[in-house]
PDB file of C-alpha atoms in Angstrom:
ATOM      1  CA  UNK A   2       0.000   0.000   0.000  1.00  0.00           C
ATOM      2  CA  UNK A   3       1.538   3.531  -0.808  1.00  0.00           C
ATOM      3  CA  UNK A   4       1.815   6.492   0.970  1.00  0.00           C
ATOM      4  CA  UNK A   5      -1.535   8.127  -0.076  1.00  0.00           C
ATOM      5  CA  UNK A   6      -3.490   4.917   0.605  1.00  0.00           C
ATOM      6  CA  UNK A   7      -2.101   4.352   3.608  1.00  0.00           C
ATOM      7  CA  UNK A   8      -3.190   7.563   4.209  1.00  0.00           C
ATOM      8  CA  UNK A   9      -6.916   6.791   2.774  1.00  0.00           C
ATOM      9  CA  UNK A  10      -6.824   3.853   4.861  1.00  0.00           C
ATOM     10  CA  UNK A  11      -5.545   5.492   8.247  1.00  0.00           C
ATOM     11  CA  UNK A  12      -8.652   7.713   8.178  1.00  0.00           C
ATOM     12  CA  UNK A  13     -10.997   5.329   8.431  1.00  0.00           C
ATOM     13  CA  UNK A  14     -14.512   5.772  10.052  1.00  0.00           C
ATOM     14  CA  UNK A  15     -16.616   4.110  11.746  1.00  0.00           C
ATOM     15  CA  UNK A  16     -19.142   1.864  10.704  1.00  0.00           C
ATOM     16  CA  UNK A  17     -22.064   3.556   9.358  1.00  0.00           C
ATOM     17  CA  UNK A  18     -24.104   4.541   6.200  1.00  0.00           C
ATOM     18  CA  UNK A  19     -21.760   4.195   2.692  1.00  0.00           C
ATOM     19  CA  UNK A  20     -18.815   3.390   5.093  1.00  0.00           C
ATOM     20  CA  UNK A  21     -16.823   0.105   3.553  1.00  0.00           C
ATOM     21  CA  UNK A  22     -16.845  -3.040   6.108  1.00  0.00           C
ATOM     22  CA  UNK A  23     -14.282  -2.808   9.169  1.00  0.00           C
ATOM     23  CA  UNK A  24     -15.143   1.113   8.987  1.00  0.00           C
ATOM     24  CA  UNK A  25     -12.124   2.224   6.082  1.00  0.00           C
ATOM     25  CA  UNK A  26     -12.740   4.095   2.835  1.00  0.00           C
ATOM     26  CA  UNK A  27     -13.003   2.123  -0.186  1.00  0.00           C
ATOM     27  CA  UNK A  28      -9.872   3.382  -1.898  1.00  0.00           C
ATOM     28  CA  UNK A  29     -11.175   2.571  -5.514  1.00  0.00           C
ATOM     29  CA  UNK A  30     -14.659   4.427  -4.892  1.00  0.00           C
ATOM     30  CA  UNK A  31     -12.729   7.390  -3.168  1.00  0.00           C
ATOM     31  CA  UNK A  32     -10.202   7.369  -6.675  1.00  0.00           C
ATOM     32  CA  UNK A  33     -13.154   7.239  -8.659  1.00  0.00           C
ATOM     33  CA  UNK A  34     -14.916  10.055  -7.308  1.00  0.00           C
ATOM     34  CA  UNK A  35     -11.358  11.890  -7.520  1.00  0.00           C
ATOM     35  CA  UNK A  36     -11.181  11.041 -11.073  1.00  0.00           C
ATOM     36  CA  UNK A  37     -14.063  12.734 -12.035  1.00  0.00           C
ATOM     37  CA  UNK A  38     -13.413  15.640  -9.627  1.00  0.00           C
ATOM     38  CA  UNK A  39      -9.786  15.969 -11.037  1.00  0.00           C
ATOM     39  CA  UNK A  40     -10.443  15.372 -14.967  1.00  0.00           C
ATOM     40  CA  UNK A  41     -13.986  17.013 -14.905  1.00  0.00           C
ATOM     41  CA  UNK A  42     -16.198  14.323 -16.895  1.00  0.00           C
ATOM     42  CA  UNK A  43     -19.600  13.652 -16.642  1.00  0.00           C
ATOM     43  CA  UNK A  44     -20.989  10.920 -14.093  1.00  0.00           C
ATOM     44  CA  UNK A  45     -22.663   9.138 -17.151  1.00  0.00           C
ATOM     45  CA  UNK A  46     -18.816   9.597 -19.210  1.00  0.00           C
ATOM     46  CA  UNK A  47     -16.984   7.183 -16.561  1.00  0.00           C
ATOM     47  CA  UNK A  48     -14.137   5.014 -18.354  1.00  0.00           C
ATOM     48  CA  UNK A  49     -15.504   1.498 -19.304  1.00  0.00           C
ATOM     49  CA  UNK A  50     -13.117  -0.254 -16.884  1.00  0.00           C
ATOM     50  CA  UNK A  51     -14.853   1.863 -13.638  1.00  0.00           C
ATOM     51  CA  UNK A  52     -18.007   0.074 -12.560  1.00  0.00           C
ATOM     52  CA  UNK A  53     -21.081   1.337 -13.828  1.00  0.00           C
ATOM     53  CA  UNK A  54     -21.021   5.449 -13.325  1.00  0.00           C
ATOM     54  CA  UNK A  55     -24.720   5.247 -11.078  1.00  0.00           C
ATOM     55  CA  UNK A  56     -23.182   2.716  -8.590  1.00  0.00           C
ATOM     56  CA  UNK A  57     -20.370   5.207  -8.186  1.00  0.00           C
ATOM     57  CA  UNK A  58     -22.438   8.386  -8.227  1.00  0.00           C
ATOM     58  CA  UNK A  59     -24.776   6.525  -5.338  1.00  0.00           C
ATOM     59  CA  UNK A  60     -21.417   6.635  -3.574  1.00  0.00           C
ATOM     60  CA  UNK A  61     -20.531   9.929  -3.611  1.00  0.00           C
ATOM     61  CA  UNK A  62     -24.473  10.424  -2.937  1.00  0.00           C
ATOM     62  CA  UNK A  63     -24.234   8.844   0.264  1.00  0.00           C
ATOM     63  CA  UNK A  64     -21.042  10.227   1.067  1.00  0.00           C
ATOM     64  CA  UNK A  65     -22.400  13.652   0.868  1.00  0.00           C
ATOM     65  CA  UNK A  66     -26.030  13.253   2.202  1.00  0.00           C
ATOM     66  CA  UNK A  67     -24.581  11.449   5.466  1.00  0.00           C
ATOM     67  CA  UNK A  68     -21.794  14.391   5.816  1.00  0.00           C
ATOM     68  CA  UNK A  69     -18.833  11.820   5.761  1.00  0.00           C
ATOM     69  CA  UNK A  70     -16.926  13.422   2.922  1.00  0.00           C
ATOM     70  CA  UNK A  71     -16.942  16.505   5.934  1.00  0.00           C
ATOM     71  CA  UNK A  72     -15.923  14.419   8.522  1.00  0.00           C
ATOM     72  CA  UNK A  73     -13.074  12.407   6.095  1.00  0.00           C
ATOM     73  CA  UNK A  74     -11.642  15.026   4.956  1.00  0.00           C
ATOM     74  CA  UNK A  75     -11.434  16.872   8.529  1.00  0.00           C
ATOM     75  CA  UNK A  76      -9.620  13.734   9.483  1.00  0.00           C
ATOM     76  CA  UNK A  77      -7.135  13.653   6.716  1.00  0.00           C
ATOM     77  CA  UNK A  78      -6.494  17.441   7.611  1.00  0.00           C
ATOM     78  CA  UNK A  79      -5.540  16.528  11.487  1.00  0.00           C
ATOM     79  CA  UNK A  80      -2.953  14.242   9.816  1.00  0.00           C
ATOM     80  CA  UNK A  81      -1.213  16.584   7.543  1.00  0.00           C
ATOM     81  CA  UNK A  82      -1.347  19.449   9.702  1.00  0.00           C
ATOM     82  CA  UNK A  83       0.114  17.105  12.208  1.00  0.00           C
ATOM     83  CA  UNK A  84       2.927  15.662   9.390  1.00  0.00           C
ATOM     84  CA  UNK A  85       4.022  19.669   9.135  1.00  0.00           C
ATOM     85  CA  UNK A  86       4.176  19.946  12.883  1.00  0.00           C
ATOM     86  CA  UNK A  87       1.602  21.419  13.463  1.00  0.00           C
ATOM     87  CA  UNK A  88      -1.141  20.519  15.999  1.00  0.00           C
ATOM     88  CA  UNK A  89      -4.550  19.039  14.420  1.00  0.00           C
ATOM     89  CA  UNK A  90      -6.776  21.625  16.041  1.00  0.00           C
ATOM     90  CA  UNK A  91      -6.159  25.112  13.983  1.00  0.00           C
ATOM     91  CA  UNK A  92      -6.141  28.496  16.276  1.00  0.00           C
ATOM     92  CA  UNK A  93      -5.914  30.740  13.160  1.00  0.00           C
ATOM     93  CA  UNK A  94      -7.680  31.081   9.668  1.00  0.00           C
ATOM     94  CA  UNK A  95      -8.608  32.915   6.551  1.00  0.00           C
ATOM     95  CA  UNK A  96     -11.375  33.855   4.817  1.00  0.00           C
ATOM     96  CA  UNK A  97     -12.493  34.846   1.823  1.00  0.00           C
ATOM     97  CA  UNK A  98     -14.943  33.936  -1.427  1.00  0.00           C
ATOM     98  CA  UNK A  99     -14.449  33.038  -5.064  1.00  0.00           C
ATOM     99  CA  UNK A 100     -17.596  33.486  -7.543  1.00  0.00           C
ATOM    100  CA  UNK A 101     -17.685  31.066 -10.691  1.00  0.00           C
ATOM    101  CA  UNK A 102     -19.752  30.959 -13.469  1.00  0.00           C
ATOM    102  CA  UNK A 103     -22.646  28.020 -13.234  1.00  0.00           C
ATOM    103  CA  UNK A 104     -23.820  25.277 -15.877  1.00  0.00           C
ATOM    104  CA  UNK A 105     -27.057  25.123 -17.482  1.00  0.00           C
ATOM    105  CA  UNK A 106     -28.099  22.704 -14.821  1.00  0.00           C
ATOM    106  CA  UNK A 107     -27.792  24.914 -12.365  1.00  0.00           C
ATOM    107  CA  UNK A 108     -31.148  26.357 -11.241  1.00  0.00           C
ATOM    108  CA  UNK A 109     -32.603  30.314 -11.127  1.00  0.00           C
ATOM    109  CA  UNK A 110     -33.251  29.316  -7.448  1.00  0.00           C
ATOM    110  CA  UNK A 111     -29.116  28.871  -6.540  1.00  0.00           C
ATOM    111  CA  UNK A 112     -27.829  31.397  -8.731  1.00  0.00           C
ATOM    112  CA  UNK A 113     -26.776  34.671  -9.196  1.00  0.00           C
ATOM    113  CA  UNK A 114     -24.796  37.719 -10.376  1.00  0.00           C
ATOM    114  CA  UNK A 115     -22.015  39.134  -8.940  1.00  0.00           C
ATOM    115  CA  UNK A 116     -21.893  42.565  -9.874  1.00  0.00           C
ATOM    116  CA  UNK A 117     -18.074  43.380  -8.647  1.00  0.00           C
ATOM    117  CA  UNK A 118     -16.921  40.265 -10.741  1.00  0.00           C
ATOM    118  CA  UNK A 119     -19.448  40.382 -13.052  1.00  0.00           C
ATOM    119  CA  UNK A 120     -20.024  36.438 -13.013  1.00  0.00           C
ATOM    120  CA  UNK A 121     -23.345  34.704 -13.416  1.00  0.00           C
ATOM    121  CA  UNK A 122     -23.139  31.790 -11.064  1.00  0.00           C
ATOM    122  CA  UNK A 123     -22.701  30.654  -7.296  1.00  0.00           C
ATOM    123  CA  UNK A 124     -19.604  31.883  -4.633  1.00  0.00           C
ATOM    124  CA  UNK A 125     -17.639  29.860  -2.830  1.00  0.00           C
ATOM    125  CA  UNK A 126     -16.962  31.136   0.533  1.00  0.00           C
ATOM    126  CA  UNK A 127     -14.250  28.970   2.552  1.00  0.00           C
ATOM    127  CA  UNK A 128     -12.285  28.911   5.558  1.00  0.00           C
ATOM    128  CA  UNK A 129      -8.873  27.807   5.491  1.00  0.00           C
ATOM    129  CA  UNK A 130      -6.189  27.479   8.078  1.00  0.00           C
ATOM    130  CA  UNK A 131      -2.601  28.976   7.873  1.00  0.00           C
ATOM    131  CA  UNK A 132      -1.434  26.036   5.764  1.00  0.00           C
ATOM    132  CA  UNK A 133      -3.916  26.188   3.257  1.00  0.00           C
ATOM    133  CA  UNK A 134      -6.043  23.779   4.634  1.00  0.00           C
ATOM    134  CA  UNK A 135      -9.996  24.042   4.613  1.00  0.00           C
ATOM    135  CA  UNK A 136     -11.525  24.007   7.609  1.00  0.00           C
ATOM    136  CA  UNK A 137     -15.193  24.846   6.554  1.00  0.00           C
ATOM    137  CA  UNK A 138     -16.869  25.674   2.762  1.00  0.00           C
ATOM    138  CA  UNK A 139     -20.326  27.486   1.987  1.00  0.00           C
ATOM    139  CA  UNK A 140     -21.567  27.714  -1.883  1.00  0.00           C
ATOM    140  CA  UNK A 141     -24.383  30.624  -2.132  1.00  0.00           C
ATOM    141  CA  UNK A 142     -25.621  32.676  -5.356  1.00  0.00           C
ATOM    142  CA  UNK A 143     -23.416  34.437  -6.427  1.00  0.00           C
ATOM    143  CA  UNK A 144     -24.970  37.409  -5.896  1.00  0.00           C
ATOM    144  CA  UNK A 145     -24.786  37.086  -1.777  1.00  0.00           C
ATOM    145  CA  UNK A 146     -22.969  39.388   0.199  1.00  0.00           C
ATOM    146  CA  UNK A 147     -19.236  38.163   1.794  1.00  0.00           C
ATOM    147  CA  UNK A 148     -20.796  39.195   5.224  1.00  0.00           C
ATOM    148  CA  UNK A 149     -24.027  37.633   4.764  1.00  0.00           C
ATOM    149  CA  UNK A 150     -22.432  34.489   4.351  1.00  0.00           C
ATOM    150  CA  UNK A 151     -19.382  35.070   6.794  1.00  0.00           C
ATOM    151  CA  UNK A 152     -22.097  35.008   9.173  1.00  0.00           C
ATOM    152  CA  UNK A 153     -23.021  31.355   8.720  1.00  0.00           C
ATOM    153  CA  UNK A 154     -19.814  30.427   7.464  1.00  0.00           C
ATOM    154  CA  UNK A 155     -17.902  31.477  10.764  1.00  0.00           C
ATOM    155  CA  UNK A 156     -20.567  30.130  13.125  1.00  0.00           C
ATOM    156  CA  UNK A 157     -20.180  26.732  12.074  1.00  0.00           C
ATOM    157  CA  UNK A 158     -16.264  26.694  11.442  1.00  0.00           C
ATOM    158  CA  UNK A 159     -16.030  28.043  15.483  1.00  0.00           C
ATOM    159  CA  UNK A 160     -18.648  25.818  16.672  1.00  0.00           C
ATOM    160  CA  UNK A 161     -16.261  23.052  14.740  1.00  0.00           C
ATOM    161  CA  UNK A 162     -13.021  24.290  16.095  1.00  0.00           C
ATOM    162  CA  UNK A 163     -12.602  25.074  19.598  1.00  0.00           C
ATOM    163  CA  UNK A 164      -9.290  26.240  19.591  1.00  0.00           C
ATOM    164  CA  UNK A 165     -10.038  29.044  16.557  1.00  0.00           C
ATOM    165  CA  UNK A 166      -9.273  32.570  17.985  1.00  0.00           C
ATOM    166  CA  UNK A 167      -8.203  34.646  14.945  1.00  0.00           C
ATOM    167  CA  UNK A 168      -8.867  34.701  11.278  1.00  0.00           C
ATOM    168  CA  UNK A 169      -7.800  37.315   8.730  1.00  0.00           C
ATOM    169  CA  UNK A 170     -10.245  38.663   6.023  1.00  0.00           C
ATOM    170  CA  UNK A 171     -10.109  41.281   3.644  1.00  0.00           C
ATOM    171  CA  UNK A 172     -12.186  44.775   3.464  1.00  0.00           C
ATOM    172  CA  UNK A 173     -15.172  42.997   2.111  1.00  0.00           C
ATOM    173  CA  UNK A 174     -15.505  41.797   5.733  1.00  0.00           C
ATOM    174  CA  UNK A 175     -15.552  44.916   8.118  1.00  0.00           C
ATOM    175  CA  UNK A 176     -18.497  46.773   9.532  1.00  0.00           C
ATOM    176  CA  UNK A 177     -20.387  44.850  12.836  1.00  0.00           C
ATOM    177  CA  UNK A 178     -19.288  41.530  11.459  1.00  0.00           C
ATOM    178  CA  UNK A 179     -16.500  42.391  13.855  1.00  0.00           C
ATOM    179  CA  UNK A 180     -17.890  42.839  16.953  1.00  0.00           C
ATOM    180  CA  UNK A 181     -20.429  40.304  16.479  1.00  0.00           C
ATOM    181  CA  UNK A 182     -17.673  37.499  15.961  1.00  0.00           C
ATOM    182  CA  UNK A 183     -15.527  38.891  19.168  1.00  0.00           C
ATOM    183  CA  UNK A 184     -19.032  38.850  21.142  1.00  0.00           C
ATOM    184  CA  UNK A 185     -20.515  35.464  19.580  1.00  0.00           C
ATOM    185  CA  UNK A 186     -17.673  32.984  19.012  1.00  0.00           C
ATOM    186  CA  UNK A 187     -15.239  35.225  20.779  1.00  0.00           C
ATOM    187  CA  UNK A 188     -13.215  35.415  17.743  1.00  0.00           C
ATOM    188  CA  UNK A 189     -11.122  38.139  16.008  1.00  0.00           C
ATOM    189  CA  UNK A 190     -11.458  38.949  13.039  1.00  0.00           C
ATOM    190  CA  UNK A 191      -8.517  41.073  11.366  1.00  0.00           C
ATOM    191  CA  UNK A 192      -8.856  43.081   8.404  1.00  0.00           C
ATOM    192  CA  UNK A 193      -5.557  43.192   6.224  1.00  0.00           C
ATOM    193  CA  UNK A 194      -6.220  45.493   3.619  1.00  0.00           C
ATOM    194  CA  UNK A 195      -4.262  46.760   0.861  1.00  0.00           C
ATOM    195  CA  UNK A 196      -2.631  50.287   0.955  1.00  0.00           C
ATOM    196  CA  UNK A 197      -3.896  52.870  -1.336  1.00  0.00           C
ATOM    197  CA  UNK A 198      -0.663  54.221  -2.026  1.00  0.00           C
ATOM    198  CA  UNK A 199       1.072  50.713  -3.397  1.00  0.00           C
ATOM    199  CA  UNK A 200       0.395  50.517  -7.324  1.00  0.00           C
ATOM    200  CA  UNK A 201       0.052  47.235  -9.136  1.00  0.00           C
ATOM    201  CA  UNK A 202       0.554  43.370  -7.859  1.00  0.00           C
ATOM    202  CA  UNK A 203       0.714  43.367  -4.227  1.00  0.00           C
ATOM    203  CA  UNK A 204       1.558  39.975  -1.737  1.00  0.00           C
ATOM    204  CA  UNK A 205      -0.628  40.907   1.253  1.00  0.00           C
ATOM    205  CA  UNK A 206      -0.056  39.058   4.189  1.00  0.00           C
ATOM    206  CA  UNK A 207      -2.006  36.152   4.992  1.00  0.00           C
ATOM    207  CA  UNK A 208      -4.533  36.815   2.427  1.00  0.00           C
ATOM    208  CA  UNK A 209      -2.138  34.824  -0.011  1.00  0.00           C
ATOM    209  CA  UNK A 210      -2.797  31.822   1.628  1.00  0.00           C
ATOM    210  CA  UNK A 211      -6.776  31.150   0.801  1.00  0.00           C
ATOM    211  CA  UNK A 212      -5.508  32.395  -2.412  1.00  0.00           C
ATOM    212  CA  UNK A 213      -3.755  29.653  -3.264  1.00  0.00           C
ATOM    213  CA  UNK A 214      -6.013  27.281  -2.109  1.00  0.00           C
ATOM    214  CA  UNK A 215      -8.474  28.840  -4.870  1.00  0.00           C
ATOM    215  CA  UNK A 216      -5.716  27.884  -6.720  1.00  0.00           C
ATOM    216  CA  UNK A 217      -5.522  24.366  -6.353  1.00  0.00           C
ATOM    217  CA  UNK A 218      -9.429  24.201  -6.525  1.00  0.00           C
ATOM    218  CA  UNK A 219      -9.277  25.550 -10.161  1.00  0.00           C
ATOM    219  CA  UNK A 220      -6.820  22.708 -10.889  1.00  0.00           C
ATOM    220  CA  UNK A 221     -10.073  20.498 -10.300  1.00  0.00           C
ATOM    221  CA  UNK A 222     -11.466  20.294 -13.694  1.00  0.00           C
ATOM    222  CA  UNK A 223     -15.025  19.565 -12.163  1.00  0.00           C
ATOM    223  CA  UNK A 224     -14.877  22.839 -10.028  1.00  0.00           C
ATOM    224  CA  UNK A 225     -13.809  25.468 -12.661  1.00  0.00           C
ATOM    225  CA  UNK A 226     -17.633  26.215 -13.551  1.00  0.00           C
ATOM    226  CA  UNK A 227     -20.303  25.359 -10.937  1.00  0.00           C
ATOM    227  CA  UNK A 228     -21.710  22.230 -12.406  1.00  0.00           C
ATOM    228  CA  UNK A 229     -23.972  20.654  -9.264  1.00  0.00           C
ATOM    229  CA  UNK A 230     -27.790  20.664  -9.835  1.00  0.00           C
ATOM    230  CA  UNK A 231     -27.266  20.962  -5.550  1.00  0.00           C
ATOM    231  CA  UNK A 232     -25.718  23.250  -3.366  1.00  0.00           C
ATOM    232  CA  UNK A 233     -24.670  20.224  -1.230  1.00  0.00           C
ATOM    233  CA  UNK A 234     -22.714  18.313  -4.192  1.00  0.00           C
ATOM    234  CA  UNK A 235     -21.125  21.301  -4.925  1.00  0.00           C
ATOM    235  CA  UNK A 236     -20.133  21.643  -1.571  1.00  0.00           C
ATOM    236  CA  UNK A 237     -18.778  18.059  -1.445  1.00  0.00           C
ATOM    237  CA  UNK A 238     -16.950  18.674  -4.854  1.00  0.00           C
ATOM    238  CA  UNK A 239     -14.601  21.071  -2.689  1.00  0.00           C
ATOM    239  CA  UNK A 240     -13.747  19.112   0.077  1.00  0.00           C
ATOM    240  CA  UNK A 241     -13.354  15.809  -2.384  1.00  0.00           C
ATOM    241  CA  UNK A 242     -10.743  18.166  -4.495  1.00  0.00           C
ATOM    242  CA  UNK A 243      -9.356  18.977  -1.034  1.00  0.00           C
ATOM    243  CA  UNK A 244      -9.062  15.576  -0.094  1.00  0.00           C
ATOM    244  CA  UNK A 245      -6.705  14.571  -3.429  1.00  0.00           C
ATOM    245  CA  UNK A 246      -4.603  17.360  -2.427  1.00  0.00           C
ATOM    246  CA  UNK A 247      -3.987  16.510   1.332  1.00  0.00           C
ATOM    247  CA  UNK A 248      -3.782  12.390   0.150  1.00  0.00           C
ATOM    248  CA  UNK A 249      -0.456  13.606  -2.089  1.00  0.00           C
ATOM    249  CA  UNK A 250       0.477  15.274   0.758  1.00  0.00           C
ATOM    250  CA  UNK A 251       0.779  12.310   2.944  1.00  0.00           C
ATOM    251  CA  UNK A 252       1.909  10.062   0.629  1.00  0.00           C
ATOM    252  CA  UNK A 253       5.600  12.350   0.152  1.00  0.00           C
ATOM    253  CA  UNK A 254       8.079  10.933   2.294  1.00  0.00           C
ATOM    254  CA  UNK A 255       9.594  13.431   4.918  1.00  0.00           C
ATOM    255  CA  UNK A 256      12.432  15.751   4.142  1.00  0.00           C
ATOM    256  CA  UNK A 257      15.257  15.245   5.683  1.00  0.00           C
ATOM    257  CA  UNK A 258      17.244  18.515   7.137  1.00  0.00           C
ATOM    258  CA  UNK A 259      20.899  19.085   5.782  1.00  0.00           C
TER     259      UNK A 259
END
C-alpha cells in the first residue's frame, strides 16, 4: 500500500451509512470520485473499466447526504497538519470567497450575479487554516454578500473548532461583522487590507494563503464552472478536491534537514 493509501486507509470511520466493512474508505470508490473531480467528466462519461457510473455516483451520494466526505476530509487534515508539525486543532484562519460561473443545470433558485466580478453563477466562501487547509466551505448565489455568508460560514467553522481565535479577512468583511464574531464565538477577526498608495501586484499578508487554495481548486477540472444541480454536491466537490490534495500530501516521504 503507498503512501496516499495508507493515508486513505488510516482515516478510516466508523461503521455507518456508505462506510466500507471494518469502517475504512473504499480506496477505488474514493479514486473514482477523484477522477471525475480531477479530470472534470460527466458521471454518465466514466471510463468502461470503472463500474457502472450510477453505482459510483450513489457513492458519492451517500457520502455527501450522510456528511462523511466533511468528517473524512477533517480527518485527513488533522494528519497533515500534524505531518508539518503542526497541531490538528487550527487556532488561526482565513477567509475569503471566489464566484464562478454556473452550468445550465444549475437552477434560477441557486444562482446569481455578482456585480463586482461580473459572473453569473454561485460563490464559494471557505475557511482555510494557515497552511492552506480548509476548515469549513459554503456555496451561495453568487450574488450574496461576503458578510451575509461570513455570518453562517464562521458560526459553524467556530462551533467546529474550539481552539479558533483569529482569522484574517479582507475589506469585504468589516463593519459589525466584527464585533459580532468577538461577542458570539469570541473570535477576532482582522482586516488586512491593501494600501492605497502601493500601485500594481501586491503579496498581502495572509490573504495569499486562501488564495492559493483557490488555486488548487481551479486545478479540479469539475470545479472550474459550478456544475452541481445541488448546493450540497457542490459543496462536497470542494472538500473531495481537497481531499486529493492533502492524500499527495501524505503520501511524500519526509524531508530530511541538511
Amino acid at each position: 500500500m503507498g503512501g496516499g493509501a495508507a493515508a486513505v486507509a488510516g482515516a478510516g470511520l466508523d461503521a455507518g451509512p456508505g462506510r466500507a466493512a471494518g469502517g475504512v474508505l473504499p480506496p477505488r470508490d474514493a479514486g473514482r470520485v477523484g477522477y471525475l473531480v480531477d479530470n472534470g467528466i460527466k458521471w454518465r462519461a466514466m471510463p468502461a473499466d470503472f463500474p457502472p457510473w450510477d453505482r459510483v455516483y450513489a457513492f458519492f451520494r451517500r457520502w455527501r447526504d450522510h456528511d462523511l466526505v466533511r468528517e473524512f476530509h477533517d480527518r485527513l487534515r488533522g494528519q497533515v497538519r500534524e505531518k508539518a508539525g503542526r497541531d490538528a486543532q487550527p487556532t488561526a484562519g482565513v477567509i475569503d470567497s471566489q464566484s464562478v460561473k454556473a452550468d445550465a443545470v444549475v437552477g434560477v433558485d441557486s444562482r446569481g450575479f455578482d456585480g463586482g466580478k461580473l459572473v453569473n453563477g454561485r460563490k464559494r466562501h471557505v475557511v482555510v487554516d494557515t497552511l492552506g487547509l480548509l476548515l469549513g466551505v459554503m456555496v451561495t448565489a453568487a450574488d450574496v454578500g461576503d458578510r451575509a455568508a461570513a455570518h453562517v460560514l464562521l458560526e459553524q467553522v467556530a462551533t467546529a473548532h474550539h481552539r479558533l481565535a483569529l482569522v484574517w479577512a479582507d475589506g469585504g468583511y468589516t463593519g459589525s461583522l466584527i464585533e459580532h464574531c468577538l461577542a458570539t464565538f469570541a473570535l477576532v477577526l482582522a482586516i488586512v487590507k491593501r494600501s492605497d498608495n502601493v500601485k500594481g501586484f501586491v503579496v498581502l499578508p495572509k490573504r495569499w494563503i486562501v488564495e492559493r487554495c483557490f488555486a488548487h481548486l481551479m486545478r479540479s477540472r469539475r470545479l472550474v464552472r459550478d456544475f452541481e444541480r445541488r448546493i450540497a454536491s457542490a459543496e462536497a466537490m470542494v472538500y473531495w478536491s481537497m481531499i486529493g490534495l492533502m492524500t499527495r500530501r501524505l503520501g511524500r516521504p519526509l524531508r530530511g534537514r541538511g
